[in-house]
Coordinates of C-alpha atoms in Angstrom, one line a residue:
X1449 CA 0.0 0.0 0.0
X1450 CA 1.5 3.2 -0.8
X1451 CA 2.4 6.0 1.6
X1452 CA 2.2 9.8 2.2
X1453 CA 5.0 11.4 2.9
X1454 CA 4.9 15.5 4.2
X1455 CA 7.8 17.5 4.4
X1456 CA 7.7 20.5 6.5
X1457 CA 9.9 23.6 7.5
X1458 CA 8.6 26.6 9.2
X1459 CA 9.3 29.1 12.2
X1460 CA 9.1 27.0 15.4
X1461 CA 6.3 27.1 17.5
X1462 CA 4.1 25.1 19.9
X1463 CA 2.0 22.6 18.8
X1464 CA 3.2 21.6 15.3
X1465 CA 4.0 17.8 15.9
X1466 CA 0.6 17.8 17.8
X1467 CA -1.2 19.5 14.9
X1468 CA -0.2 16.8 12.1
X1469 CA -0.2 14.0 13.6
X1470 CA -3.8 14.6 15.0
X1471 CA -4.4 15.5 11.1
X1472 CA -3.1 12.4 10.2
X1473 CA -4.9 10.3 13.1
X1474 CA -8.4 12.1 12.9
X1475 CA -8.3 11.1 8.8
X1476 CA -7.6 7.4 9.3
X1477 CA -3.8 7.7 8.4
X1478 CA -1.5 5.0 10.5
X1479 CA 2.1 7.0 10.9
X1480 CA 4.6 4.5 9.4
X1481 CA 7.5 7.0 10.0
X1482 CA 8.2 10.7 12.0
X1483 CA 10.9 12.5 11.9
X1484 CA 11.4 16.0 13.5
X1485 CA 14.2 18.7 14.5
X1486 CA 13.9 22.1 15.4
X1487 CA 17.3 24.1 14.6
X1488 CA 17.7 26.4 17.4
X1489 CA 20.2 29.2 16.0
X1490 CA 17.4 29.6 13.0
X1491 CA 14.4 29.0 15.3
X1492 CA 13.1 26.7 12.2
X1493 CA 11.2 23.5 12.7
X1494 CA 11.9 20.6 10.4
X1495 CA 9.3 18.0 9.8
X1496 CA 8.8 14.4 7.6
X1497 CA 5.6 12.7 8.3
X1498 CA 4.6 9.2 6.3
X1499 CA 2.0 7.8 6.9
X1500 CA -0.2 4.7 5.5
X1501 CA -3.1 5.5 3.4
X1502 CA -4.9 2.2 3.3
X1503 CA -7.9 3.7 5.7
X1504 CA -7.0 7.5 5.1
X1505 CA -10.3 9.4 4.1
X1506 CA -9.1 12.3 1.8
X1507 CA -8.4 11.5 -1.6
X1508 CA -4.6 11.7 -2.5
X1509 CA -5.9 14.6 -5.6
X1510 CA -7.6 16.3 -2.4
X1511 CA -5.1 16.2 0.0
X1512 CA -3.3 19.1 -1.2
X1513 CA -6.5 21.0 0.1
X1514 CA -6.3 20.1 3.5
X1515 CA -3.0 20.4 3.9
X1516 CA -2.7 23.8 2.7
X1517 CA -5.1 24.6 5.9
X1518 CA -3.2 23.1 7.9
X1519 CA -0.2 24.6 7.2
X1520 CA -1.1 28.5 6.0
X1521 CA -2.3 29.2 9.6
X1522 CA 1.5 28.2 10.9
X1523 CA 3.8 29.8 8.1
X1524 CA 4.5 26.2 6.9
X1525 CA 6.3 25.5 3.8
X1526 CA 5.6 21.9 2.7
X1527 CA 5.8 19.4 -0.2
X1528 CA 3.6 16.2 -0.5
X1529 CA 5.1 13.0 -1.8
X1530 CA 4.4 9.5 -2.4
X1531 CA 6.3 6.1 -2.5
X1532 CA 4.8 4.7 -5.1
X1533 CA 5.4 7.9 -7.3
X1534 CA 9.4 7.5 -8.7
X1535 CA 11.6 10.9 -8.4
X1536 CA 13.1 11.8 -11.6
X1537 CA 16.8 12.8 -10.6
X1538 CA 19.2 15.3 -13.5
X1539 CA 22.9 14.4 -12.3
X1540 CA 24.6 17.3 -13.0
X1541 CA 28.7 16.3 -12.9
X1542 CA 32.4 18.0 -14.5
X1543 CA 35.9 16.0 -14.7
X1544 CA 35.7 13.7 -11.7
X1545 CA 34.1 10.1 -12.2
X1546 CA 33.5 8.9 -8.9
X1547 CA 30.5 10.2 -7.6
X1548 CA 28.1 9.5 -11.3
X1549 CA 29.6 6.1 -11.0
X1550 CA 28.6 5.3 -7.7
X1551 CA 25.1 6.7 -7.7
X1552 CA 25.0 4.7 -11.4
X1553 CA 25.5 1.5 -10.1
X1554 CA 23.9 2.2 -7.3
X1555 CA 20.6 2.7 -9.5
X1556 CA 21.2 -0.3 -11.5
X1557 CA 21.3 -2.8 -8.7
X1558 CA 18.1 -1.0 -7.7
X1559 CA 19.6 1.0 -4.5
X1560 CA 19.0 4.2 -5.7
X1561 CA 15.5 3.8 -6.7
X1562 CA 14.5 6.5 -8.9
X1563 CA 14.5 7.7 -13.0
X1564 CA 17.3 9.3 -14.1
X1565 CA 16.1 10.8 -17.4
X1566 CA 19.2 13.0 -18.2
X1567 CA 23.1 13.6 -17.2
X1568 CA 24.2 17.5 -17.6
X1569 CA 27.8 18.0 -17.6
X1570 CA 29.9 21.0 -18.3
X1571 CA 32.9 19.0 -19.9
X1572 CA 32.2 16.1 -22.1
X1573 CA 34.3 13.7 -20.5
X1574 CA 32.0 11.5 -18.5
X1575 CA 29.8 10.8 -21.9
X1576 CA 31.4 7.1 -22.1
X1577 CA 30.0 6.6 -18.3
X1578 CA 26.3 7.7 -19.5
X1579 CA 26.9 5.3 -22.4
X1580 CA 27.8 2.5 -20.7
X1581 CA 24.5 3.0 -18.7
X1582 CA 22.0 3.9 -21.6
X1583 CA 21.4 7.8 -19.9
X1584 CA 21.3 10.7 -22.1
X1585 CA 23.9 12.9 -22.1
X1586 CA 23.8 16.9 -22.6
X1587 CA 27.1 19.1 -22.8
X1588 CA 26.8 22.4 -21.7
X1589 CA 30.2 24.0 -22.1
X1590 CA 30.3 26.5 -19.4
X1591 CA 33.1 29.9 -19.8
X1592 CA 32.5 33.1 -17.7
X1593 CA 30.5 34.8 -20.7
X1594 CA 28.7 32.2 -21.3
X1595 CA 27.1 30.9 -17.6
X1596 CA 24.1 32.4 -17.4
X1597 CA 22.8 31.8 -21.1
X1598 CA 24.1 28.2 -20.5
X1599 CA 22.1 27.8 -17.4
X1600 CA 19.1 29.2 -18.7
X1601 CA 18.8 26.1 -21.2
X1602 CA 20.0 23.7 -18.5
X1603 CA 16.8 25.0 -16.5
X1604 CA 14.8 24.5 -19.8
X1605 CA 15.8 20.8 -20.1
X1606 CA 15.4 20.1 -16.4
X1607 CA 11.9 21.4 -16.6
X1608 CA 11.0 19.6 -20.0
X1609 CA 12.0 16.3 -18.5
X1610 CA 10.2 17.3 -15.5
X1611 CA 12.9 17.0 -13.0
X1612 CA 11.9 16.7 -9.4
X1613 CA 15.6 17.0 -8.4
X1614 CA 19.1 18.0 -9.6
X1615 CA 21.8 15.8 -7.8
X1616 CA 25.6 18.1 -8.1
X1617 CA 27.7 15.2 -8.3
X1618 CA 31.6 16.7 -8.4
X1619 CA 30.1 19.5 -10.6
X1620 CA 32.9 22.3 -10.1
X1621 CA 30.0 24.9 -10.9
X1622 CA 28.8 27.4 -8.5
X1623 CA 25.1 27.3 -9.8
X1624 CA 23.3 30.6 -9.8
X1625 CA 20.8 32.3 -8.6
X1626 CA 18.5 31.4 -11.0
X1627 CA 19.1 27.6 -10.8
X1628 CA 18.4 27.8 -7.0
X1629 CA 15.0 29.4 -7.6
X1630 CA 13.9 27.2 -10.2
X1631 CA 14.7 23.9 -7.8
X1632 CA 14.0 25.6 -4.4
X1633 CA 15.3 22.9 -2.1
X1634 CA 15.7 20.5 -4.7
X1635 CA 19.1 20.5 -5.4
X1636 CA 22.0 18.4 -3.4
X1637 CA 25.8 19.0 -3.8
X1638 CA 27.4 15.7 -3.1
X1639 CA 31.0 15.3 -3.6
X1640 CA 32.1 11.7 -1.8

């Protein structure tokens, strides 16, 4: 049976575990997993709920509805997921090898379990790795008078192929502004 999975961040403030999990509870949702923090420098509160949805009254294409009333009231910002709904991940890479080849083989022994429509690179010498695993492979040479123009087709790609999140894996690119606010906390830099 698939899940629901909420993601939240917002100011911190009384209440807010209460407040979804009796959501949750009152709807017929069984929590499966629920995860929180508060960071205490920021005063943010951080928040993943999943929960079952065998018995859950709402409708998944309604949910969005009643979450957004839950949340607006508390300055939440959220994002509604589910697990039987497959991210599609652009990995975005330079020079270095190691990082594309270990989250490749990680997806073809099923580890990493998600669609990875596209590989974006900013040299062309990692094509023979997307080869060797069947991904499509975009060059975007990148110079200082070129960046912006550059990145403004990379964001058209990533939206075409409807990219729910852009993985930086050893890209030696500081992306831009722009690229940040068309993935708003969907893009992770990971480098080992």
């Amino acid at each position: 049976m698939p899940t629901a999975i909420l993601l939240i961040h917002c100011p911190d403030q009384p209440g807010l575990v209460r407040a979804v999990a009796s959501f949750i509870a009152e709807n017929g949702g069984n929590v499966v997993h629920f995860d929180q923090h508060v960071d205490s420098q920021e005063g943010t509160f951080f928040m993943r709920a999943e929960w079952d949805l065998a018995n859950f009254v709402i409708s998944r294409e309604n949910l969005p509805v009643f979450i957004r009333a839950l949340a607006e009231p508390r300055g939440m910002t959220w994002s509604l997921h589910f697990s039987d709904e497959r991210h599609r991940l652009a990995l975005f890479v330079s020079k270095d090898a190691h990082c594309l080849y270990d989250l490749l083989s990680r997806h073809e022994a099923g580890e990493l379990d998600a669609e990875i429509p596209l590989i974006i690179a900013n040299h062309d010498t990692l094509r023979p790795a997307a080869d060797r695993f069947g991904i499509p492979f975009h060059h975007f040479p990148i110079t200082k008078d070129n960046k912006l123009e550059q990145e403004a087709a990379q964001i058209a790609l990533l939206k075409k192929e409807r990219i729910d999140t852009v993985v930086l894996a050893r890209y030696m690119q500081i992306i831009s502004p722009a690229m940040i606010a068309a993935f708003p906390n969907q893009i992770l830099n990971i480098h080992h």
